[in-house]
XYZ file of C-alpha atoms in Angstrom:
737
model
C 6.861 37.933 8.225
C 3.566 36.619 9.568
C 3.307 33.280 11.402
C 2.020 31.084 8.634
C 3.840 32.537 5.672
C 7.412 31.643 6.688
C 6.403 27.888 6.760
C 5.012 28.430 3.205
C 8.079 30.206 1.971
C 9.499 28.220 -1.158
C 12.806 26.445 -0.457
C 14.456 27.932 -3.514
C 14.365 31.333 -1.934
C 16.530 30.152 0.954
C 18.590 27.235 -0.428
C 19.142 28.067 -4.043
C 17.622 26.489 -7.143
C 19.672 23.458 -7.589
C 19.260 22.074 -3.972
C 15.573 23.050 -3.918
C 15.078 21.305 -7.235
C 16.408 18.052 -5.870
C 14.518 18.256 -2.731
C 11.322 18.823 -4.642
C 11.802 16.079 -7.229
C 13.264 13.402 -5.044
C 12.086 14.004 -1.525
C 8.811 15.802 -2.229
C 9.877 18.823 -0.008
C 8.810 22.203 -1.395
C 8.417 24.738 1.468
C 10.210 25.621 4.701
C 7.487 23.791 6.512
C 8.033 20.664 4.437
C 11.640 20.626 5.334
C 11.105 21.303 9.077
C 8.728 18.286 8.994
C 11.450 16.119 7.281
C 12.623 14.602 10.610
C 15.890 12.648 10.994
C 15.509 8.855 10.664
C 17.915 8.147 13.458
C 20.879 9.839 15.225
C 24.614 8.825 15.586
C 26.701 9.704 18.573
C 30.013 11.046 17.772
C 32.617 8.449 18.189
C 30.005 5.615 18.308
C 30.225 3.610 15.135
C 27.167 2.344 13.239
C 26.329 -1.388 13.222
C 27.551 -2.344 9.728
C 26.332 -5.777 10.415
C 22.785 -4.655 10.089
C 22.737 -2.639 6.785
C 19.769 -3.221 4.635
C 20.366 -4.483 1.179
C 19.327 -2.094 -1.704
C 18.687 0.866 0.556
C 20.381 4.192 0.512
C 22.212 4.322 3.908
C 24.514 6.828 5.773
C 27.156 5.178 7.965
C 29.768 6.424 10.321
C 32.714 4.168 10.310
C 36.563 3.820 10.507
C 38.896 2.941 7.525
C 40.562 -0.398 8.353
C 42.417 -0.831 4.976
C 42.670 0.814 1.538
C 44.391 -0.585 -1.582
C 44.436 0.017 -5.353
C 43.980 -2.965 -7.646
C 44.748 -3.136 -11.330
C 42.494 -4.920 -13.851
C 41.960 -5.344 -17.571
C 45.811 -5.829 -18.090
C 46.610 -2.699 -16.049
C 44.379 -0.388 -18.106
C 41.803 -0.070 -15.342
C 42.280 0.577 -11.585
C 39.964 0.127 -8.704
C 40.337 1.396 -5.032
C 38.896 -1.033 -2.530
C 38.497 0.483 1.114
C 37.377 -1.763 3.998
C 35.430 -0.130 6.776
C 35.028 -1.465 10.317
C 32.938 -0.681 13.368
C 33.451 -3.624 15.624
C 30.111 -5.195 14.657
C 31.053 -5.953 10.957
C 32.984 -4.897 7.842
C 31.933 -3.125 4.758
C 33.638 -2.736 1.443
C 33.814 0.544 -0.600
C 34.825 0.550 -4.128
C 35.881 3.393 -6.422
C 36.765 3.066 -10.157
C 38.712 4.961 -12.827
C 39.383 8.626 -12.250
C 37.306 8.486 -9.031
C 39.998 6.749 -7.145
C 42.527 9.667 -6.610
C 40.827 11.814 -4.049
C 39.636 9.067 -1.794
C 43.033 7.169 -2.040
C 44.726 10.264 -0.587
C 42.098 10.845 2.090
C 40.781 7.500 3.246
C 43.769 6.334 5.200
C 43.579 3.601 7.753
C 42.440 4.958 11.139
C 40.474 7.782 9.553
C 36.753 8.154 10.521
C 34.165 9.515 8.187
C 30.498 9.546 7.182
C 29.846 7.564 4.079
C 26.573 7.634 2.033
C 25.583 5.182 -0.686
C 23.331 2.294 -1.899
C 24.089 -1.058 -0.268
C 24.752 -3.870 -2.852
C 26.226 -7.298 -2.853
C 29.371 -8.272 -4.780
C 31.055 -11.629 -4.449
C 28.892 -12.368 -1.433
C 30.180 -9.173 0.323
C 28.137 -6.070 1.210
C 29.446 -2.980 -0.559
C 28.954 0.653 -1.339
C 30.098 1.601 -4.916
C 31.262 5.244 -5.334
C 29.894 6.462 -1.925
C 29.956 10.147 -1.124
C 31.794 10.760 2.169
C 32.747 13.389 4.619
C 35.679 13.103 6.875
C 35.066 13.595 10.586
C 38.569 13.701 11.943
C 41.023 15.013 9.354
C 41.698 18.534 10.772
C 43.961 19.510 7.694
C 41.025 19.646 5.180
C 38.811 22.820 5.613
C 35.631 20.834 4.986
C 36.609 18.227 7.680
C 37.354 21.113 10.228
C 33.851 22.424 9.524
C 32.499 18.921 9.914
C 34.219 18.483 13.278
C 33.045 21.795 14.585
C 29.471 21.173 13.563
C 29.306 17.710 14.812
C 31.768 17.526 17.785
C 30.154 16.093 20.832
C 26.628 16.158 19.395
C 24.061 13.607 18.227
C 24.355 13.642 14.460
C 21.084 13.673 12.759
C 20.751 11.071 9.932
C 18.032 12.133 7.542
C 15.993 10.186 5.048
C 18.168 10.945 2.005
C 18.455 10.140 -1.708
C 21.215 9.505 -4.143
C 21.388 13.158 -5.264
C 21.371 14.561 -1.782
C 23.230 13.153 1.176
C 22.081 13.300 4.771
C 24.665 15.922 5.845
C 23.662 18.227 3.068
C 20.095 18.037 4.062
C 21.269 18.839 7.604
C 22.924 21.993 6.346
C 19.753 23.024 4.514
C 17.782 22.494 7.827
C 20.205 24.770 9.629
C 19.265 27.454 7.062
C 15.553 27.081 7.794
C 15.610 26.288 11.549
C 14.992 29.864 12.679
C 11.563 29.645 11.043
C 10.604 27.015 13.629
C 9.735 29.943 15.979
C 6.819 30.771 13.578
C 5.180 27.341 13.910
C 1.424 27.555 14.477
C 0.587 25.346 17.494
C -2.504 23.196 16.784
C -3.062 21.965 20.274
C -5.549 23.756 22.421
C -3.675 25.133 25.467
C -5.629 23.154 27.948
C -4.693 19.874 26.074
C -1.031 20.683 25.701
C -0.665 21.620 29.337
C -2.846 18.825 30.529
C -0.711 16.271 28.793
C 2.620 18.157 29.644
C 3.810 18.569 25.968
C 6.786 20.598 24.908
C 5.762 23.893 22.867
C 5.912 23.185 19.077
C 8.862 25.491 18.187
C 10.926 23.861 20.841
C 9.929 20.383 19.598
C 11.169 21.195 16.161
C 14.456 22.501 17.406
C 14.922 19.497 19.564
C 14.180 16.968 16.940
C 16.625 18.515 14.440
C 19.416 19.563 16.825
C 19.080 17.530 19.997
C 21.567 18.193 22.841
C 20.655 14.951 24.678
C 18.671 11.749 24.109
C 15.883 13.176 26.225
C 15.464 16.046 23.870
C 14.706 13.473 21.099
C 12.150 11.627 23.260
C 10.508 14.864 24.249
C 10.346 16.164 20.610
C 9.004 12.786 19.296
C 6.283 12.500 21.800
C 4.994 15.972 20.922
C 5.339 15.647 17.023
C 3.656 12.206 17.050
C 0.798 13.382 19.084
C 0.296 16.387 16.706
C 0.053 14.103 13.634
C -2.336 11.627 15.331
C -4.387 14.519 16.687
C -4.816 16.606 13.696
C -5.670 13.546 11.494
C -8.228 12.326 14.062
C -9.856 15.708 14.262
C -10.260 15.708 10.558
C -11.819 12.196 10.664
C -13.997 13.139 13.626
C -15.370 16.097 11.764
C -15.998 13.973 8.760
C -17.897 11.435 10.950
C -19.841 14.307 12.601
C -20.919 15.720 9.204
C -21.985 12.304 8.054
C -24.345 11.970 11.113
C -26.021 15.326 10.015
C -26.738 14.005 6.365
C -30.270 12.547 5.850
C -30.824 9.018 4.508
C -33.780 6.934 3.974
C -33.990 4.132 6.647
C -34.229 0.674 4.975
C -35.753 -1.757 7.479
C -36.143 -5.569 6.936
C -39.691 -6.647 5.785
C -41.213 -9.972 6.913
C -41.707 -12.622 4.243
C -39.759 -10.553 1.719
C -36.962 -11.366 -0.616
C -34.487 -11.864 2.264
C -36.614 -14.409 4.026
C -37.199 -16.270 0.718
C -33.492 -16.165 -0.062
C -32.478 -17.359 3.503
C -35.066 -20.235 3.352
C -33.389 -21.666 0.236
C -29.726 -21.415 1.514
C -28.184 -25.040 1.521
C -26.127 -24.110 4.612
C -26.452 -22.067 7.816
C -24.540 -18.762 8.113
C -21.533 -18.711 10.373
C -21.792 -16.916 13.715
C -19.624 -14.185 12.395
C -21.782 -13.685 9.268
C -24.870 -13.412 11.497
C -23.280 -10.925 13.831
C -21.978 -8.795 11.028
C -25.307 -8.959 9.198
C -26.988 -7.631 12.414
C -24.535 -4.679 12.613
C -25.361 -3.754 9.009
C -29.135 -4.220 9.394
C -29.063 -1.884 12.476
C -27.217 0.720 10.489
C -29.513 0.494 7.511
C -32.524 1.100 9.769
C -31.214 4.603 10.761
C -31.936 7.941 9.128
C -28.508 8.884 8.410
C -26.139 7.049 5.954
C -24.339 3.946 7.063
C -20.627 4.102 6.448
C -19.279 0.695 7.248
C -16.123 -1.131 6.380
C -16.520 -4.942 6.057
C -13.139 -6.696 6.365
C -12.947 -10.440 6.075
C -10.250 -13.021 5.184
C -10.192 -14.298 1.727
C -13.195 -16.611 1.389
C -14.810 -15.647 4.666
C -18.221 -15.145 2.934
C -18.266 -11.332 2.623
C -20.239 -11.550 -0.590
C -23.081 -13.406 1.157
C -23.327 -10.741 3.918
C -23.244 -7.965 1.322
C -25.948 -9.708 -0.798
C -28.203 -10.110 2.308
C -27.830 -6.387 2.992
C -28.720 -5.635 -0.647
C -31.799 -7.827 -0.562
C -32.830 -6.042 2.710
C -32.764 -2.674 0.839
C -34.664 -4.107 -2.128
C -37.372 -5.359 0.328
C -37.556 -1.812 1.728
C -38.245 -0.475 -1.820
C -34.812 0.737 -2.659
C -32.087 -0.349 -5.173
C -28.560 -1.553 -4.455
C -25.471 -1.182 -6.558
C -22.267 -3.252 -6.269
C -19.213 -1.729 -7.660
C -16.295 -4.021 -8.744
C -12.774 -2.831 -9.722
C -12.509 -5.041 -12.959
C -14.918 -6.372 -15.568
C -13.810 -9.901 -14.747
C -14.728 -9.473 -11.121
C -18.165 -7.782 -11.961
C -19.006 -10.653 -14.244
C -17.996 -13.070 -11.547
C -20.048 -11.449 -8.951
C -23.123 -11.213 -11.178
C -22.756 -14.835 -12.088
C -22.302 -16.012 -8.442
C -25.198 -13.700 -7.175
C -27.693 -14.901 -9.652
C -26.642 -18.473 -9.011
C -27.093 -18.024 -5.338
C -30.544 -16.215 -5.815
C -31.866 -18.623 -8.485
C -35.456 -17.782 -9.488
C -35.356 -14.833 -6.973
C -33.022 -13.103 -9.511
C -35.568 -13.296 -12.225
C -38.302 -10.976 -10.989
C -40.820 -10.174 -13.668
C -39.567 -12.904 -15.904
C -41.265 -16.066 -16.905
C -40.562 -18.747 -14.233
C -39.227 -15.980 -11.911
C -40.360 -15.741 -8.382
C -43.263 -13.303 -7.374
C -40.969 -11.900 -4.647
C -37.953 -11.731 -7.037
C -36.233 -8.752 -8.523
C -34.053 -8.279 -11.599
C -30.232 -8.553 -11.020
C -28.490 -6.679 -14.001
C -24.809 -6.344 -15.043
C -23.508 -3.041 -16.325
C -19.969 -2.768 -17.750
C -18.299 -0.598 -20.308
C -17.896 -3.251 -23.006
C -21.537 -4.389 -23.076
C -23.354 -4.325 -26.347
C -25.685 -1.438 -27.031
C -28.934 -3.429 -26.718
C -28.055 -5.132 -23.519
C -26.773 -1.717 -22.188
C -29.948 -0.001 -23.105
C -32.144 -2.603 -21.419
C -30.039 -2.522 -18.258
C -30.235 1.350 -18.046
C -34.040 1.150 -18.491
C -34.346 -1.476 -15.814
C -32.396 0.884 -13.388
C -34.402 4.027 -14.067
C -37.749 2.251 -13.804
C -36.746 0.381 -10.618
C -37.451 -2.960 -12.440
C -33.827 -4.062 -11.372
C -33.361 -4.130 -7.635
C -29.638 -5.063 -7.885
C -27.119 -3.856 -10.253
C -23.507 -5.033 -10.378
C -20.957 -3.245 -12.505
C -17.659 -1.495 -12.969
C -17.178 2.294 -12.843
C -19.454 2.296 -15.955
C -22.119 2.678 -13.213
C -20.927 6.083 -12.519
C -21.368 7.552 -15.890
C -23.878 10.485 -16.300
C -26.199 8.532 -18.292
C -26.721 5.969 -15.531
C -29.869 6.909 -13.452
C -31.466 4.991 -10.652
C -35.121 4.980 -9.532
C -34.134 4.936 -5.854
C -30.540 4.087 -5.050
C -30.449 2.859 -1.311
C -27.152 1.159 -0.856
C -23.720 1.122 -2.472
C -21.428 -1.836 -1.940
C -17.840 -1.157 -2.957
C -15.768 -4.314 -3.391
C -11.989 -4.126 -2.810
C -11.982 -0.468 -1.652
C -8.271 -0.191 -2.062
C -8.758 -0.569 -5.918
C -11.245 2.083 -6.270
C -10.706 5.831 -6.437
C -12.642 7.878 -3.869
C -13.880 10.255 -6.524
C -15.747 7.330 -8.276
C -17.372 6.197 -5.019
C -18.463 9.704 -4.313
C -19.939 10.113 -7.910
C -21.979 6.953 -7.353
C -23.169 8.209 -3.897
C -24.492 11.389 -5.620
C -26.867 9.280 -7.682
C -29.316 8.628 -4.708
C -32.290 11.127 -4.049
C -30.602 11.208 -0.631
C -27.162 9.927 0.227
C -27.376 6.132 -0.051
C -25.932 3.843 2.686
C -22.439 2.640 1.979
C -20.688 -0.672 2.645
C -17.098 -1.036 1.686
C -15.677 -4.571 1.519
C -12.050 -5.533 1.675
C -10.197 -8.838 1.856
C -7.003 -7.163 2.966
C -7.086 -7.460 6.749
C -6.271 -4.120 8.292
C -4.780 -3.904 11.777
C -6.841 -1.787 14.252
C -4.540 1.136 14.313
C -4.592 1.494 10.523
C -8.363 1.142 10.486
C -8.477 3.948 13.076
C -6.197 6.159 10.851
C -6.975 5.367 7.372
C -10.666 4.434 7.560
C -11.389 6.589 10.717
C -14.598 7.748 9.278
C -15.951 4.173 8.648
C -17.310 1.814 11.344
C -15.631 -1.527 11.061
C -17.013 -5.050 11.056
C -14.685 -8.031 10.851
C -15.546 -11.520 9.508
C -12.694 -13.728 11.019
C -14.256 -17.232 10.642
C -13.870 -19.226 7.404
C -16.852 -21.169 6.256
C -16.705 -24.933 6.587
C -15.085 -26.804 3.660
C -12.065 -24.555 3.158
C -8.721 -26.404 2.815
C -5.178 -25.609 4.050
C -2.746 -24.089 1.666
C 0.918 -25.026 1.793
C 3.224 -22.199 0.701
C 6.974 -22.349 -0.298
C 9.602 -20.052 -1.660
C 11.349 -21.291 -4.842
C 14.713 -19.623 -5.139
C 15.024 -19.887 -8.957
C 18.442 -18.251 -9.223
C 20.304 -20.147 -6.481
C 18.572 -23.459 -7.089
C 17.195 -23.896 -10.742
C 16.233 -27.437 -9.977
C 13.641 -26.213 -7.484
C 11.936 -24.464 -10.326
C 11.926 -27.641 -12.459
C 10.318 -29.401 -9.448
C 7.664 -26.700 -9.173
C 6.514 -27.413 -12.695
C 6.375 -31.205 -11.998
C 4.154 -30.346 -8.992
C 1.888 -28.426 -11.335
C 1.789 -31.471 -13.637
C 0.968 -33.828 -10.708
C -1.910 -31.599 -9.630
C -3.401 -31.671 -13.198
C -2.948 -35.355 -13.364
C -4.937 -35.812 -10.220
C -7.847 -33.944 -11.901
C -7.032 -30.486 -10.565
C -6.070 -27.106 -12.055
C -3.397 -24.427 -11.595
C -2.857 -20.734 -11.836
C 0.504 -19.207 -13.040
C 0.779 -15.565 -12.056
C 3.143 -13.001 -13.731
C 3.712 -9.314 -13.116
C 3.512 -8.213 -16.749
C 1.526 -8.914 -19.840
C 4.295 -8.706 -22.418
C 2.353 -7.811 -25.506
C 3.064 -5.296 -28.421
C 1.258 -2.467 -26.586
C 3.726 -2.680 -23.708
C 6.667 -2.889 -26.088
C 5.382 -0.024 -28.061
C 6.917 2.309 -25.620
C 9.862 1.622 -27.992
C 12.831 3.562 -26.583
C 11.794 2.872 -22.916
C 11.773 -0.840 -23.799
C 15.251 -0.688 -25.421
C 16.593 1.294 -22.532
C 15.324 -1.256 -20.110
C 16.797 -4.027 -22.139
C 20.144 -2.385 -22.200
C 20.004 -1.899 -18.505
C 19.038 -5.527 -18.010
C 21.978 -6.696 -20.138
C 24.357 -4.714 -17.962
C 22.683 -5.707 -14.669
C 20.379 -8.745 -14.560
C 18.748 -7.427 -11.450
C 17.160 -4.742 -13.637
C 15.586 -7.238 -16.129
C 11.895 -6.396 -16.829
C 9.404 -8.553 -14.866
C 8.369 -11.801 -16.346
C 5.424 -11.679 -18.772
C 2.247 -13.763 -19.118
C 2.615 -14.295 -22.906
C 6.269 -15.265 -22.876
C 5.841 -17.622 -19.754
C 2.758 -19.188 -21.262
C 4.637 -19.893 -24.525
C 7.553 -21.383 -22.709
C 5.367 -23.698 -20.646
C 3.389 -24.937 -23.711
C 6.651 -25.823 -25.367
C 8.513 -27.021 -22.295
C 7.683 -27.996 -18.750
C 3.949 -28.205 -19.348
C 3.813 -29.510 -22.924
C 0.643 -31.597 -23.523
C -1.595 -29.678 -21.007
C -4.089 -26.992 -21.966
C -2.457 -23.703 -21.002
C -4.453 -20.496 -21.566
C -3.764 -16.836 -20.733
C -5.960 -14.235 -18.922
C -4.957 -10.436 -18.688
C -6.409 -6.909 -18.630
C -5.988 -6.121 -22.169
C -7.977 -9.015 -23.692
C -11.433 -8.304 -25.104
C -14.088 -8.786 -22.310
C -15.896 -11.586 -24.105
C -12.505 -13.359 -24.471
C -11.749 -12.957 -20.819
C -15.151 -14.230 -19.984
C -14.843 -17.238 -22.227
C -11.484 -18.169 -20.780
C -12.800 -17.802 -17.153
C -15.863 -19.934 -17.899
C -13.736 -22.671 -19.514
C -11.378 -22.580 -16.631
C -14.315 -22.857 -14.160
C -15.727 -25.790 -16.107
C -12.388 -27.668 -15.926
C -11.580 -27.449 -19.649
C -8.229 -25.426 -19.111
C -5.585 -27.109 -16.993
C -3.328 -24.140 -16.450
C -4.313 -20.373 -16.531
C -1.337 -18.002 -16.870
C -2.586 -14.631 -15.683
C -1.784 -11.198 -14.370
C -3.272 -10.076 -11.085
C -6.724 -9.809 -12.753
C -7.337 -13.035 -10.823
C -6.398 -11.384 -7.475
C -9.853 -10.829 -6.071
C -13.077 -12.682 -6.238
C -12.203 -15.367 -8.714
C -13.651 -18.556 -7.384
C -12.739 -22.027 -8.880
C -12.688 -24.731 -6.146
C -11.021 -27.252 -8.392
C -7.895 -25.003 -8.747
C -5.366 -26.226 -6.249
C -1.985 -24.944 -7.273
C -0.585 -21.528 -7.958
C 2.975 -20.592 -8.960
C 3.719 -16.809 -8.637
C 6.584 -15.811 -10.854
C 8.911 -12.910 -9.779
C 6.859 -13.096 -6.490
C 9.197 -10.410 -4.924
C 7.740 -7.925 -7.354
C 4.333 -8.118 -5.400
C 3.371 -6.712 -2.018
C 2.589 -8.857 0.974
C -1.211 -8.380 0.803
C -1.319 -8.840 -2.837
C 0.432 -12.217 -2.472
C -1.977 -13.171 0.319
C -4.951 -12.289 -2.021
C -3.556 -14.229 -4.960
C -2.854 -17.282 -2.754
C -6.497 -17.078 -1.540
C -7.577 -18.232 -5.121
C -6.394 -21.923 -4.318
C -7.623 -24.251 -1.578
C -11.231 -23.055 -2.159
C -12.483 -26.669 -2.358
C -12.031 -29.993 -0.530
C -8.408 -30.587 -1.737
C -5.457 -28.902 -0.045
C -3.919 -25.932 -1.870
C -0.297 -25.357 -2.920
C 1.339 -21.942 -3.434
C 4.823 -21.610 -4.875
C 6.522 -18.210 -4.675
C 9.249 -18.008 -7.365
C 11.979 -15.497 -6.899
C 15.417 -14.548 -8.066
C 15.975 -12.080 -5.144
C 19.071 -12.548 -3.137
C 18.684 -14.607 0.116
C 19.647 -11.812 2.444
C 17.288 -9.113 0.737
C 14.258 -7.595 2.197
C 12.239 -8.934 -0.760
C 13.186 -12.491 0.201
C 12.375 -11.836 3.889
C 8.857 -10.695 2.869
C 8.397 -13.884 0.804
C 9.478 -16.075 3.729
C 6.934 -14.237 5.901
C 4.066 -14.911 3.380
C 5.125 -18.554 3.171
C 5.125 -18.964 7.024
C 1.509 -17.904 7.859
C -1.957 -18.031 6.417
C -3.136 -15.430 8.889
C -3.979 -12.199 7.015
C -3.882 -9.950 10.056
C -0.519 -11.428 11.071
C 0.720 -10.701 7.414
C -0.694 -7.153 7.412
C 1.325 -6.546 10.561
C 4.458 -7.807 8.849
C 3.700 -5.711 5.867
C 3.431 -2.615 7.994
C 6.648 -3.476 9.979
C 8.648 -4.008 6.745
C 7.336 -1.066 4.873
C 7.590 1.092 7.904
C 7.270 4.739 7.374
C 4.677 5.967 5.196
C 3.754 3.331 2.679
C 1.139 2.026 4.963
C -1.534 4.081 3.621
C -0.986 3.336 0.021
C -1.013 5.494 -3.046
C -4.755 6.236 -2.951
C -4.407 7.731 0.553
C -1.284 9.785 -0.458
C -2.656 12.931 1.320
C -3.026 11.233 4.629
C 0.257 9.392 4.121
C 2.370 12.525 3.380
C 1.033 14.030 6.620
C 2.483 11.213 8.746
C 6.237 11.759 9.236
C 6.836 10.790 12.765
C 3.828 8.487 13.755
C 4.357 4.871 12.905
C 0.794 3.501 12.712
C 1.944 0.050 13.912
C 3.816 1.119 17.044
C 1.720 4.018 18.168
C -1.623 2.466 18.903
C -1.958 4.077 22.289
C -1.198 7.574 20.905
C -3.683 7.195 18.052
C -6.414 5.876 20.408
C -5.763 8.730 22.916
C -5.859 11.296 20.106
C -9.042 9.904 18.846
C -10.722 10.285 22.112
C -9.597 13.987 22.513
C -10.521 14.710 18.860
C -14.090 13.243 19.223
C -14.615 15.327 22.472
C -13.345 18.426 20.947
C -15.485 18.134 17.699
C -18.599 17.284 19.728
C -18.127 20.469 21.682
C -17.225 22.686 18.748
C -17.884 21.011 15.355
C -16.714 24.089 13.347
C -13.681 24.670 15.588
C -14.748 28.253 15.968
C -12.895 28.684 19.219
C -9.752 26.812 17.999
C -8.237 29.026 15.282
C -4.787 27.596 15.416
C -6.151 24.134 14.986
C -8.265 25.248 12.027
C -5.237 26.883 10.441
C -3.064 23.737 10.733
C -6.004 21.506 9.478
C -6.314 23.727 6.439
C -2.537 23.487 5.717
C -2.450 19.774 6.314
C -5.671 18.936 4.480
C -5.184 20.944 1.403
C -7.731 20.522 -1.156
C -6.753 16.997 -2.412
C -6.388 15.490 1.056
C -9.573 17.175 2.391
C -11.326 15.564 -0.678
C -9.715 12.212 0.129
C -11.073 12.342 3.651
C -14.487 13.647 2.421
C -14.886 10.678 0.195
C -12.931 8.275 2.424
């Protein structure tokens, strides 16, 4: 078998169809190589018990513990029986529960004093942590064949505990790894020999053996150091090649023009730009003046004035004879940007119109739902060059849309936009246009280096004058229902003081959602049996309840993605004008919506949103002179990770601090989000947040290697591994990154 193909061998050949199917469906493991890169999450020492006190709620865990007590209890007038087993480990206790016919075998085997491995999902019952119907494997009962095998396999060793799933426990995964471990010898080593020897790394086959079957703790450290480095290095080489390729592309330099549109715009600004805005603008102008395309990421806190910086860049490009396009993720946001940009520009946005400025240009809006006549005019203005600036949704990307001379693409909220779409827009320039990506989600330096490693980064970290503080509180609706009643009173008080409020829900709740029929019924049945599984609260239902109850007498309107665009625009206009007291909405208001008079926000089922999303939503209040209030309503259990997340959001307004917390909580993998799944699935060992030094060092080595040999002609192994890691989808992701 040649060196690469054993890693590509499908698992079903070696493990049998059933196991391979579970691994593919639930763990995304398909080949021998995938399984060899499915590393243990941690290791247990034989005889050393896991800290039961630290078990995470709602997670699938594997514990090694001792039985303290086991008893059978009758219920339902003696018709039902339940086996309750108490485990101990010196740090805490954990309850196991088995029902019905499932009690016989564990009742015979789980005797006080016995030690075993248990796997299951941690839940809470009567305020106690428990595992219901866990699978288990005895570690010390030498009379059972399976247990003897287990003792032989695990005696005196470090037990690898693998990331597992309900259908496949850690020790079954360990057995599967044993079956494929001989293939580790065929691993293709991506590191150039000089680099490997210079940094004193363990050879790759040895690192794989050590990570799965360590003899000592030093083995684990050795293996981790090597495997982390590989991941960081291969990814940084891919990004360095992308950056190198970008510097080889031609672009039209767009240099500022004296007494042009930009100068006229700056002269009429009623305020001075912050130092940060001036510094970042200079970085962007320097990039625009070069003859290869700018690729810059502009990150700034909610409300730090990113739109102003982007608009000044767009005006510079128009001054230099080009056109600029701003891409927004939703129609509501595109309309909002169009409105605020035309307001900021005044008569400068009416070039060629009566009363417009001589130095002005046309600013057009292009969305999928525009009427035919308006759309036709917008398309004409683009192809003739009459419109210097266009703002739109992905309707801008359609084949029919043609530009006279596209010089700059600004993408708002990059994490909402598919890379394919960005690329399609980029292909509309005569030469590749300059690219500016804006995000209000603060990204720690290591993530910026890893995910956006092909973009230069600018950060706006000052808030413009006039922003107000926002107080945030968690409202535990389940434990303390009177807190929720008080939340609605607070909303009423804000409205009585002349302000407005948002109420955000995770779901719309209209017929189109319920039309899934059976799914809806199944969910309802699950919710009846377990209130934790109820569907998320819905905009239409909550709005209805509020109109009839807690907020009766106030003007309550709804806003969600399935409304007709004209309707959405009408609601937003009336809310901005102060004619609507309370807007009940989905996350369509998450980015860009700017209503300074809105001071309060109540987020229902707040635990169903991510940290950065909550931070984004909260940024919609406190935009004027009055202080903001954000109430995070949750039914999550006090000890749950979801509640810890909400408390973190309530405790700080610093987006960079929150993105750190978010990373620490999501830990392995999720960091890079669904859009970056290619990159994400290549990171198994590297934790972006802890391994800053590894990433920075790998980046330096990668840059040097690519500068010396851009095509990697002399590094065949590295090319092979890159090709395997960056299969078509991932390569495209990085290409368009």
